[in-house]
Coordinates of C-alpha atoms in Angstrom, one line a residue:
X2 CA -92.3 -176.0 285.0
X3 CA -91.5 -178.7 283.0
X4 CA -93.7 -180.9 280.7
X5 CA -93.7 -184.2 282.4
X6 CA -94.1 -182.4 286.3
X7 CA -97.2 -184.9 286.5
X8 CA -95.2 -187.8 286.4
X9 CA -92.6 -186.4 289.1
X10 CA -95.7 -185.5 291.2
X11 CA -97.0 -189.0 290.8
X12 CA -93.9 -190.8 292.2
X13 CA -93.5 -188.2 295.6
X14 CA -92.9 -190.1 298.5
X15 CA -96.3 -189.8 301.0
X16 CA -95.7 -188.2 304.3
X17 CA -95.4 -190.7 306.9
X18 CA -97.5 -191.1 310.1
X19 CA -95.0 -190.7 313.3
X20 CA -96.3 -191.9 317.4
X21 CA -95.1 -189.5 319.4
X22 CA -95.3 -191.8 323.3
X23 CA -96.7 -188.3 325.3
X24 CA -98.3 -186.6 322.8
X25 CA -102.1 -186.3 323.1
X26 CA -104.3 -186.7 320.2
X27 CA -104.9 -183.3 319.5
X28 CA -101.2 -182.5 319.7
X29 CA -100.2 -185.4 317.2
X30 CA -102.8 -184.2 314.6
X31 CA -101.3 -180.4 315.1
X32 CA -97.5 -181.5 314.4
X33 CA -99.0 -183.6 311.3
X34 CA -101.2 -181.0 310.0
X35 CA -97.8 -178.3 310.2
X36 CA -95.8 -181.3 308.2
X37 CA -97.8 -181.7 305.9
X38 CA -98.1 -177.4 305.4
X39 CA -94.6 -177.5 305.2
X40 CA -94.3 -180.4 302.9
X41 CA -96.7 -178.5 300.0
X42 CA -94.8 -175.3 300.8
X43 CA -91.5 -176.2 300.0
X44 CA -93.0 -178.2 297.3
X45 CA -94.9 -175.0 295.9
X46 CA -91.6 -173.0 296.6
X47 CA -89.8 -175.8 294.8
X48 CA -92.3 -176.0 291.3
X49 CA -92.0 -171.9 291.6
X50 CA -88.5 -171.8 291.3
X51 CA -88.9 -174.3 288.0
X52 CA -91.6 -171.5 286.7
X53 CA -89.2 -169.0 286.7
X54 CA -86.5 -170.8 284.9
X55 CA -88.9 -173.0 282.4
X56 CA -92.0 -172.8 281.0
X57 CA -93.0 -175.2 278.9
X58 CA -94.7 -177.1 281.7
X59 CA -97.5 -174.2 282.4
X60 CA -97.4 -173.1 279.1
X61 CA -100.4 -174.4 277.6
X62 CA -102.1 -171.6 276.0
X63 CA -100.7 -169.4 273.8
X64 CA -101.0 -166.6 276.9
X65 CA -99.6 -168.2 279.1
X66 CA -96.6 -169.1 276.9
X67 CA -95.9 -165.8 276.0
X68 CA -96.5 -164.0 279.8
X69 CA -93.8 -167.1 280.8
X70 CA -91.3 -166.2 278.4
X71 CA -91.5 -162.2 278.9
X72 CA -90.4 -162.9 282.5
X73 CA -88.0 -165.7 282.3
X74 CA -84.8 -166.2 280.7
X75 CA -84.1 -169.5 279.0
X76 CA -80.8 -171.4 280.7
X77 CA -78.3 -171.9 277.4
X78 CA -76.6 -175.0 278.5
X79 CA -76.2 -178.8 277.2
X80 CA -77.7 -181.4 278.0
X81 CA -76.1 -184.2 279.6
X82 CA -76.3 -187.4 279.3
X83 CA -75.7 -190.4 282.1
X84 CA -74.5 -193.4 280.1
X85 CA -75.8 -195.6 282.9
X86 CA -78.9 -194.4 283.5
X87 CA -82.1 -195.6 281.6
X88 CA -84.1 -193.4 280.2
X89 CA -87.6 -193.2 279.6
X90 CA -89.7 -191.0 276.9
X91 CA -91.2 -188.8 279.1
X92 CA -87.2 -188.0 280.5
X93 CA -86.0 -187.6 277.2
X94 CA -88.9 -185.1 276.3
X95 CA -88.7 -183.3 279.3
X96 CA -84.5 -182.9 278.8
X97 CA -85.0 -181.8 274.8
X98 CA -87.7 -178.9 275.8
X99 CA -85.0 -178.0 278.7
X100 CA -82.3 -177.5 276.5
X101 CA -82.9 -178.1 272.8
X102 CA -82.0 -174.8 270.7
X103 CA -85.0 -174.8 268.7
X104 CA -87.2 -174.2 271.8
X105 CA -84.6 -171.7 273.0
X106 CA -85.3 -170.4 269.4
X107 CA -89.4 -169.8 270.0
X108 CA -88.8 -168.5 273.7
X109 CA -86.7 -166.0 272.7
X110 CA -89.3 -165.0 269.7
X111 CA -92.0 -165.0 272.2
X112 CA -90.0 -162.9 274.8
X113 CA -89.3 -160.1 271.6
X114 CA -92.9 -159.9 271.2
X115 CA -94.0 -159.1 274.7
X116 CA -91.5 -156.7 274.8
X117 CA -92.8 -155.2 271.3
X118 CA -96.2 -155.1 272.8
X119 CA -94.6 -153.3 275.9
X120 CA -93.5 -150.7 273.0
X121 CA -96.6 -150.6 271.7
X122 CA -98.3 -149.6 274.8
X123 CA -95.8 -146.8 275.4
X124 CA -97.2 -144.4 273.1
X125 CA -100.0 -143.7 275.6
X126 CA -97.6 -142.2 277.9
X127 CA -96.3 -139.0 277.4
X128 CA -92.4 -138.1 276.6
X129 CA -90.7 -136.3 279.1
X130 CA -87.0 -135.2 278.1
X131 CA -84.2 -133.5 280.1
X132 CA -81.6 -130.7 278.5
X133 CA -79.2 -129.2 280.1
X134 CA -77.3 -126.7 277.9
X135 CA -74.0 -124.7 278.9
X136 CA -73.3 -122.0 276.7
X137 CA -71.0 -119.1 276.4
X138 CA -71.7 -116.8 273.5
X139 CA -69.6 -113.7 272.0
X140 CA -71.1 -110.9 269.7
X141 CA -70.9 -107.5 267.9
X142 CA -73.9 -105.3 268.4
X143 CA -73.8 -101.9 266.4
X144 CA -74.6 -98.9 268.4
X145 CA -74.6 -95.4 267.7
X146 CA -71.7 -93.7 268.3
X147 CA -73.1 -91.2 270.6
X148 CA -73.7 -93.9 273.0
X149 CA -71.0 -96.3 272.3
X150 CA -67.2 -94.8 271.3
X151 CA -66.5 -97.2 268.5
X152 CA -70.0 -97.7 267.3
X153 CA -70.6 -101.1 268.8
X154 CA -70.2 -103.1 271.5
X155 CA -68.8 -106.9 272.3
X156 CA -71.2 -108.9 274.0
X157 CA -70.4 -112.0 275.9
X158 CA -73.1 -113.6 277.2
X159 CA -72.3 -117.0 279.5
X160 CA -75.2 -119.1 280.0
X161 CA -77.1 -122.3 282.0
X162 CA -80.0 -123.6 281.2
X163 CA -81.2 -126.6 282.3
X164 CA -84.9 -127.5 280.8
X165 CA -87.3 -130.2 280.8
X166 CA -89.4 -131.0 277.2
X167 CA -93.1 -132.2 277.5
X168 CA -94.6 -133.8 274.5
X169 CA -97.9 -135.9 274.7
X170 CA -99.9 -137.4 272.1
X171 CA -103.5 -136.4 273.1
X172 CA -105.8 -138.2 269.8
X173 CA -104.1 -140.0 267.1
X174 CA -107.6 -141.2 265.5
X175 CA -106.9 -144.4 266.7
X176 CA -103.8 -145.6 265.9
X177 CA -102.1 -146.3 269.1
X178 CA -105.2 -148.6 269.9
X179 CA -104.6 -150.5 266.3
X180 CA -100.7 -151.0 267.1
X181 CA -101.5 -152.2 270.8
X182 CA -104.5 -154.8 269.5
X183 CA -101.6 -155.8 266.5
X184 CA -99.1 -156.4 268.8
X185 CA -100.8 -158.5 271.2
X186 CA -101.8 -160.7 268.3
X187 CA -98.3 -160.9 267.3
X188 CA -97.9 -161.6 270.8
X189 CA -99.9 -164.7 271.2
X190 CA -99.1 -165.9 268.0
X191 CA -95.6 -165.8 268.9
X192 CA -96.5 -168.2 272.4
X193 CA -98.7 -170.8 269.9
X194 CA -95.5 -170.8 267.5
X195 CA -93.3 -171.5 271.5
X196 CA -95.8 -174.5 271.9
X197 CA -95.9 -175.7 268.4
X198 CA -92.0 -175.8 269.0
X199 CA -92.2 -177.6 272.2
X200 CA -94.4 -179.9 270.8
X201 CA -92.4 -180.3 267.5
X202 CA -89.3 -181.5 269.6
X203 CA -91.3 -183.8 271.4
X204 CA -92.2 -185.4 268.6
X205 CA -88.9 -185.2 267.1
X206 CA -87.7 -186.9 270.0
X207 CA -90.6 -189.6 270.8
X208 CA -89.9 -190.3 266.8
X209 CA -86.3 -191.3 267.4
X210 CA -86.8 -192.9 270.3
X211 CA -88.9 -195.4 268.8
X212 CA -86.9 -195.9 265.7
X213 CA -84.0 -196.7 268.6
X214 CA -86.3 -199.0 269.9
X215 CA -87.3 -200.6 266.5
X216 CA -83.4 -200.8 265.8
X217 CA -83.2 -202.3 268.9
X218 CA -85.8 -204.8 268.2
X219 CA -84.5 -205.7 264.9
X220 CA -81.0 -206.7 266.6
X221 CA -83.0 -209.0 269.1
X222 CA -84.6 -210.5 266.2
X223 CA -81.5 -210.9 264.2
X224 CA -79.8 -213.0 267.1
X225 CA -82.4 -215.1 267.2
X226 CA -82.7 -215.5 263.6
X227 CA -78.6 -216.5 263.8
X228 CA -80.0 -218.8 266.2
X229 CA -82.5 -220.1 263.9
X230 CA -79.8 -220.6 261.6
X231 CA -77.3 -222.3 263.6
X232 CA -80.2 -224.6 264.6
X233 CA -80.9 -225.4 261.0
X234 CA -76.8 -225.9 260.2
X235 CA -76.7 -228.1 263.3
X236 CA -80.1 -230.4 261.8
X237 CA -78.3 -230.4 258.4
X238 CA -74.7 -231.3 260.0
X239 CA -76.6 -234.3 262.1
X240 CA -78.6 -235.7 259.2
X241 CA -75.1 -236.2 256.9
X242 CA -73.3 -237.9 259.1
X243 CA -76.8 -240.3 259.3
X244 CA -76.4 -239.9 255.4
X245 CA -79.9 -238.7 255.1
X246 CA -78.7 -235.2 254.0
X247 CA -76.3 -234.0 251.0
X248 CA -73.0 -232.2 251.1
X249 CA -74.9 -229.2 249.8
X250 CA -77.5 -229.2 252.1
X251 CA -75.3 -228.6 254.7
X252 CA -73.7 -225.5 252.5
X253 CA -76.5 -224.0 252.0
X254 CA -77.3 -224.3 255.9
X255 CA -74.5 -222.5 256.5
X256 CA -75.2 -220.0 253.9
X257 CA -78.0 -218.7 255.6
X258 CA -75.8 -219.0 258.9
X259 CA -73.5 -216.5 257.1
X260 CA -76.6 -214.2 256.0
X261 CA -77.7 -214.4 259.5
X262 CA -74.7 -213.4 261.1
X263 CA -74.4 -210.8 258.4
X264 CA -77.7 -209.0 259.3
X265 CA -76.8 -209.0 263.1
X266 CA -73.9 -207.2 262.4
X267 CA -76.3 -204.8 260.3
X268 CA -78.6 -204.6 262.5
X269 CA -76.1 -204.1 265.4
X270 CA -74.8 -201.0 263.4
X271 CA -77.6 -199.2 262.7
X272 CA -79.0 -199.9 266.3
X273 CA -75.7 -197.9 267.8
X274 CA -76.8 -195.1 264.4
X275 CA -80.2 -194.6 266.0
X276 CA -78.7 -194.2 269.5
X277 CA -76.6 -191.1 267.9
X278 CA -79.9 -189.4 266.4
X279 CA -81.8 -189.5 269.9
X280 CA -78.8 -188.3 271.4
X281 CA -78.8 -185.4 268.6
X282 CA -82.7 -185.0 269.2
X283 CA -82.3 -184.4 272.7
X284 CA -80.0 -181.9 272.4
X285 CA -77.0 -183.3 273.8
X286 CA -73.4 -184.3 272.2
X287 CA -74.5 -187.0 269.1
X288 CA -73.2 -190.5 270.9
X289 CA -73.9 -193.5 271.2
X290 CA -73.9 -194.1 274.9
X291 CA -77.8 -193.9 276.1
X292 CA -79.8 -196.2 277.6
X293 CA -83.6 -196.3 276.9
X294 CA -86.4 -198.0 278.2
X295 CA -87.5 -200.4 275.6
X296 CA -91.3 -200.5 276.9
X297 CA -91.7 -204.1 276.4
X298 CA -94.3 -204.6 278.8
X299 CA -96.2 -201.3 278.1
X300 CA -99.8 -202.2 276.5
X301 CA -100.0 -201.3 273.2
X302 CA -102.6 -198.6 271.8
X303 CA -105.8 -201.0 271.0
X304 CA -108.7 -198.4 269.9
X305 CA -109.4 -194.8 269.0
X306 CA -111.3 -193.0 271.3
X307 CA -113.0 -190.1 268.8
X308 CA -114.4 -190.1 265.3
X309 CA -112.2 -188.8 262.8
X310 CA -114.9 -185.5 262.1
X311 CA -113.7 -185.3 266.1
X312 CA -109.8 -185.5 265.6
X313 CA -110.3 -183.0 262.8
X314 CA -112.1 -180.4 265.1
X315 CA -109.7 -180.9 267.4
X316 CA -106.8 -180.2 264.9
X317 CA -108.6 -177.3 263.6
X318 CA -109.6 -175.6 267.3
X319 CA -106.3 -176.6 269.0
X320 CA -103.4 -176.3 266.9
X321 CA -100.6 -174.0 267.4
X322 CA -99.9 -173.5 264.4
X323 CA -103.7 -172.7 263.6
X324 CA -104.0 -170.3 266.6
X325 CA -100.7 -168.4 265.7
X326 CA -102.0 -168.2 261.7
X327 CA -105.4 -166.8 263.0
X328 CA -103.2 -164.4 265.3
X329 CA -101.4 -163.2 262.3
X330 CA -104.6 -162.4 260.7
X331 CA -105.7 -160.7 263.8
X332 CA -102.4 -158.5 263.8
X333 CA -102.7 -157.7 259.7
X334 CA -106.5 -155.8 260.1
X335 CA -105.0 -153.8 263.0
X336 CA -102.2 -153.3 260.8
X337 CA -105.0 -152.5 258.0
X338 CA -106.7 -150.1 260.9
X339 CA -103.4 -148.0 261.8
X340 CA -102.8 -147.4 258.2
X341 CA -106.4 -145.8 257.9
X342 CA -105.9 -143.7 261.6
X343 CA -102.7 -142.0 258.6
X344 CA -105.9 -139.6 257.0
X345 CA -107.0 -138.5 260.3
X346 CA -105.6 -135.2 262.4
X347 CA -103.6 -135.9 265.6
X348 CA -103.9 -133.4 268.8
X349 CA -100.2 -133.0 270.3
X350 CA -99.4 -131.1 273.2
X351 CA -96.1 -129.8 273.8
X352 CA -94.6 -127.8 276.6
X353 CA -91.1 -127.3 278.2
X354 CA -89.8 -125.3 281.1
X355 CA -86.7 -124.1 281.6
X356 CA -84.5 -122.1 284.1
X357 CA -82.9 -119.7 282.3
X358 CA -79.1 -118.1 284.5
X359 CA -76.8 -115.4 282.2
X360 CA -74.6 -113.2 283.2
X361 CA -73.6 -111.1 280.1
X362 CA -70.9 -109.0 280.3
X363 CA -69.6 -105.8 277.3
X364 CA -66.6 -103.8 276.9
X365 CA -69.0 -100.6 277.0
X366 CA -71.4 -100.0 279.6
X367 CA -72.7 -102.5 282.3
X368 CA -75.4 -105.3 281.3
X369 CA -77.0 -107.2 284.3
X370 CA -77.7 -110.3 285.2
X371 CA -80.3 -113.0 284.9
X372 CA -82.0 -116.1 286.5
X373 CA -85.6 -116.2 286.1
X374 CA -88.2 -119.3 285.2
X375 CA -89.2 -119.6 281.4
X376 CA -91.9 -121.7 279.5
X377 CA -93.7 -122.7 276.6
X378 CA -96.7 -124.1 275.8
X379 CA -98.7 -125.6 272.5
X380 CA -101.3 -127.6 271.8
X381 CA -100.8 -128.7 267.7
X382 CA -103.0 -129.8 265.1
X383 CA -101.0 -131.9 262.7
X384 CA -103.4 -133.6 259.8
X385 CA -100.9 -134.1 256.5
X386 CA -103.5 -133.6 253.6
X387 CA -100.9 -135.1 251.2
X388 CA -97.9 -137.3 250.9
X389 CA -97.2 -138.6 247.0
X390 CA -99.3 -141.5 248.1
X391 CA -97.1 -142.9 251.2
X392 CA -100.2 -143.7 253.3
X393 CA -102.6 -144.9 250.1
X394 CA -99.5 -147.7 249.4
X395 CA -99.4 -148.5 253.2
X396 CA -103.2 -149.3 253.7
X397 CA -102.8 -151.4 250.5
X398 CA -99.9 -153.4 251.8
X399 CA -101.6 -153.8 255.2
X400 CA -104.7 -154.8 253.3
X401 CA -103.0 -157.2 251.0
X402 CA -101.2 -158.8 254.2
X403 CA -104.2 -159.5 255.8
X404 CA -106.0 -161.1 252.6
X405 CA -102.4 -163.2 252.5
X406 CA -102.9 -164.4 256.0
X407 CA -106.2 -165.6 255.7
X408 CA -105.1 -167.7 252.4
X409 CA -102.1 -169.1 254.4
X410 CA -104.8 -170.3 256.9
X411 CA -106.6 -172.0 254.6
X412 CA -103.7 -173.5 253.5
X413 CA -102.4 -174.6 256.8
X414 CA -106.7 -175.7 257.7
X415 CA -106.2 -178.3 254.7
X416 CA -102.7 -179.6 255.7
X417 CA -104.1 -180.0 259.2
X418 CA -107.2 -181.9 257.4
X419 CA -104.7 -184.2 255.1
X420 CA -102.2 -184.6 258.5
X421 CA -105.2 -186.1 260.7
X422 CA -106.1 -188.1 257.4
X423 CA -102.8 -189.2 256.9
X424 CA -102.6 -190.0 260.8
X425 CA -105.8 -191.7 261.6
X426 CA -105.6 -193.6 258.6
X427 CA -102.0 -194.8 259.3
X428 CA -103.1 -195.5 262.6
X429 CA -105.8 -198.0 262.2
X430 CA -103.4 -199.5 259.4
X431 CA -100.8 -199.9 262.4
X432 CA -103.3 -201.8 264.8
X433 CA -104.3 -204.4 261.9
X434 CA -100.8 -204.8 260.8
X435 CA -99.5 -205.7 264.4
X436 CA -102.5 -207.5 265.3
X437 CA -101.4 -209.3 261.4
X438 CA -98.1 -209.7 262.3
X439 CA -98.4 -211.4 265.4
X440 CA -100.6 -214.5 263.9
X441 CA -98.1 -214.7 261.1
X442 CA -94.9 -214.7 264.1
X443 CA -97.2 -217.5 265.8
X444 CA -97.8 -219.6 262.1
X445 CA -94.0 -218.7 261.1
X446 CA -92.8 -220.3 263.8
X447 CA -95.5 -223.2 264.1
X448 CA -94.6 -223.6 260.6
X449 CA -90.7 -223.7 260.9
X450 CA -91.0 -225.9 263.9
X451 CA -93.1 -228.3 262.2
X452 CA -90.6 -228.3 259.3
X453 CA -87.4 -228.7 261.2
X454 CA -89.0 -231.7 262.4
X455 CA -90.2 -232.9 259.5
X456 CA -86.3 -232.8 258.3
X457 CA -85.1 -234.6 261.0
X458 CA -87.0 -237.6 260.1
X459 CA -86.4 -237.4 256.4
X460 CA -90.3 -236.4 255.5
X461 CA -89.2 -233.0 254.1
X462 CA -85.8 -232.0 252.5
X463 CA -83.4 -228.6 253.8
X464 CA -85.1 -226.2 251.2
X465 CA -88.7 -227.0 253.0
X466 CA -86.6 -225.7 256.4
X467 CA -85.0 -222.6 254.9
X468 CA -87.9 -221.4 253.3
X469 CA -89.9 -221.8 257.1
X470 CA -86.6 -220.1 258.1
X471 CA -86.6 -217.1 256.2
X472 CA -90.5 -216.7 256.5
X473 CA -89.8 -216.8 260.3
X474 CA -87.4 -214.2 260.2
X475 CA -89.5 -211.9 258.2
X476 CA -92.0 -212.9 260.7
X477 CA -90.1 -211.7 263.8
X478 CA -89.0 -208.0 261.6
X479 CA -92.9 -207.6 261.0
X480 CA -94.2 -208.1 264.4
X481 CA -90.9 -205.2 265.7
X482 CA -92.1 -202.5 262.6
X483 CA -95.4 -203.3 263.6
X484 CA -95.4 -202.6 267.6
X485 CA -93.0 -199.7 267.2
X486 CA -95.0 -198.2 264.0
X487 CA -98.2 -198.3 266.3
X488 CA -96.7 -196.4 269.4
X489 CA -95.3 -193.8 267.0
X490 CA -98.4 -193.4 264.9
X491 CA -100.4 -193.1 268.0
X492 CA -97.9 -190.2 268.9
X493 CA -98.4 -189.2 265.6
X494 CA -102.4 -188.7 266.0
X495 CA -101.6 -186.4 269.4
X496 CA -99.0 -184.5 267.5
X497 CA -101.2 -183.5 264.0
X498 CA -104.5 -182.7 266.1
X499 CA -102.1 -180.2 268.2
X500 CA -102.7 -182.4 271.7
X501 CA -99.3 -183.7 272.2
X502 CA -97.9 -182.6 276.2
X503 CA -101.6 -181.3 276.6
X504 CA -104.3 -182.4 278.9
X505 CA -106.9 -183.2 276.9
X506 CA -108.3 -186.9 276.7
X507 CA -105.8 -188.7 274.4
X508 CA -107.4 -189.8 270.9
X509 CA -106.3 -193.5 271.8
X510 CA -106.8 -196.0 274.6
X511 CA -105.2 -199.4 275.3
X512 CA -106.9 -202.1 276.9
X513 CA -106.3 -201.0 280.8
X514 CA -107.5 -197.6 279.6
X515 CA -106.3 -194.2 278.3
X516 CA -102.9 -194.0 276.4
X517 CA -101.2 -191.7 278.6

């Protein structure tokens, strides 16, 4: 089930309400109640089909990610692109998890370790082997001469036997139970590392999607800088030929019509750059030929909606990355555990039976033949009471894996801590520097309108216009860093407190509400 069903679910067309001229009332609500039964059944037969081909949509616990991916296959195909389609985040995040190679990556990872688990688990069942031997054997048997001419006889003895081999593993001291419990750690910490993936390309791809639309931004501004510009040329043009201007006014007017036309065509190319990398970050061939939905009218992220002693609980309790570390430490004691079943006896009974057919023939005498039932067996007592240190060396590796796991958690518990720092931090930096930037657009171009016409009738001279030009310019490149750096540090704070494509209440809001 993909990511964004939600959003698909949101926009179904509603089942409409058809007369029917001699239908009763009863009759009319029958045929709508079995529309409607058969609307939500093909749509439940519709969302199961996704389930068996997908599962980043249902996957949102570490169990659930790893049951999904032990009995699905992940579809190893492109992604395509429709040049004249627009696209919106939520599209372009739901087409990366569907084909992007990294999540392929974690599925398969996660698959591997259900199916290692599945091994695991076998050792409680016994081992039941077939033979089926086919043998002809020849031999010399001495025998006294009274009885045998030459004083021995040659033997040939043809044989089938076709057996079957019991061997079950009754007490091991409890190291089956330590492998099962470490595999199913490994297990689940395999289907957080599948989500952390899933959320990692997300991010990836929300992060180059707003660079795109920064880029994007920065062209818009750059045309209406060379506007700006040619505004500026066009006042310095007009006041020459009144003669209140200078030949080098006009010069430097078109200087910065030059420099303005230089930075579109910057800007231009690295807006066409950025469309390559979300190509790239989706997962389909790098080009330049995507269309996005620039957001304009999408309110921006005003407020945050927890405490940052909340954001870091959250990080710390729901990360991916956290849960499949804490996993890992799970999995090293059982490790630790198996090692220590090693000094213990084991009970293993073994038993075969086996229908035994000759029919041995000799050059002296007659021999007769056989076919008759034959069986074994054995209940064992194996305990090894030494081995040059083989099991001492494998608790102490198993030991010292576990005391490394819980270090690398600390580790990972203080990046977490420094990420949702870093991210709230950067956050409320983004919302003062937007709201910043646009009083300084609204003074820049207050100011430069105010100077232009202060040229115009010979109050101020051109250097008074090109400084409220370039200040305006820098104005309109502040106010695009600013609205894209905010949506992408708000994605920022879902992605480092681990509740990017979850459910739980976003840790921002806008002014209509909740930042979906």
């Amino acid at each position: 089930m993909r990511i964004h069903q939600e959003l698909r679910l949101n926009a179904q067309p509603t089942l409409r309400s058809h007369r029917w001229p001699c239908a009763t009332s009863s009759s009319r609500r029958i045929r709508s109640a079995f529309r409607l039964v058969t609307f939500l059944l093909s749509l439940t037969l519709t969302l199961s089909l996704e389930v068996s081909a997908q599962c980043v949509g249902a996957a949102l616990t570490p169990a659930a990610a790893a049951d999904c991916a032990q009995r699905s296959i992940a579809v190893d195909r492109a992604a395509s692109i429709d040049p004249a389609h627009t696209y919106s985040l939520a599209e372009l995040i739901d087409i990366a998890e569907l084909n992007n190679p990294r999540t392929h990556i974690a599925w398969e990872r996660a698959k591997q370790a259900a199916d290692r688990l599945g091994i695991a688990k076998s050792a409680y069942y016994p081992v039941l082997s077939g033979l089926a031997a086919f043998a002809d054997e020849r031999m010399i048997n001495p025998f006294p001469k009274p009885l045998a001419p030459r004083g021995y006889v040659m033997v040939e003895v043809p044989a089938v036997v076709p057996e079957l081999t019991l061997e079950y593993l009754i007490f091991d001291s409890g190291k089956r139970e330590a492998k099962v419990d470490a595999a199913t750690a490994e297990k689940l910490a395999a289907g957080a590392n599948f989500i952390r993936a899933n959320q990692e390309v997300a991010f990836r791809v929300a992060t180059a999607y707003y660079k795109l639309q920064t880029a994007q931004e920065r062209l818009t501004a750059a045309k209406e800088t060379l506007k700006t510009a040619q505004t500026t040329q066009d006042a310095s043009e007009t006041q020459l030929s009144n003669g209140r201007s200078t030949r080098p006014d006009v010069l430097n007017a078109k200087a910065e019509t030059s420099q303005a036309i230089f930075d579109m065509e910057s800007a231009d190319g690295d807006e066409k750059i950025a469309r390559v990398a979300l190509t790239e970050a989706v997962g389909a061939e790098p080009s330049p030929n995507i269309l996005i939905d620039r957001q304009e009218k999408t309110p921006l992220p005003q407020a945050l909606t927890m405490s940052i002693d909340a954001l870091i609980d959250r990080a710390i309790a729901g990360r991916p990355d956290l849960m499949a570390q804490a996993s890992e430490i799970r999995a090293a004691d059982e490790e630790a555990r198996a090692a220590k079943a090693e000094y213990l006896p084991k009970f293993v009974l073994s038993a075969n039976g086996a229908q035994t057919s000759i029919w041995p023939t000799a050059d002296y005498g007659e021999l007769g033949n056989a076919s008759q039932a034959t069986w074994a067996v054995q209940l064992g007592i194996e305990w090894r009471l030494f081995d040059g240190g083989a099991r001492k060396n494998e608790l102490a590796i198993a030991r010292s894996k576990g005391r490394e796991a819980r270090d690398e958690m600390r580790e990972k518990q203080d990046d977490a801590t420094r990420e949702v720092w870093t991210a709230y931090i950067a956050f409320r930096t983004a919302m003062r520097k937007q709201q910043t930037a646009e009083a300084l657009l609204d003074s820049a171009n207050e100011s430069y309108s105010a100077s232009l016409d202060a040229y115009k009738y010979g109050v101020k001279n051109l250097i008074d216009v090109v400084t409220a030009e370039k200040q305006l310019a820098q104005a309109r490149l502040s106010g695009v860093a600013a609205r894209s750096e905010l949506f992408l540090q708000a994605v920022n704070l879902e992605f480092v407190t681990g509740n990017l494509l979850r459910k739980q209440p976003p840790a921002t809001q806008t002014q209509e509400g909740p930042k979906q």
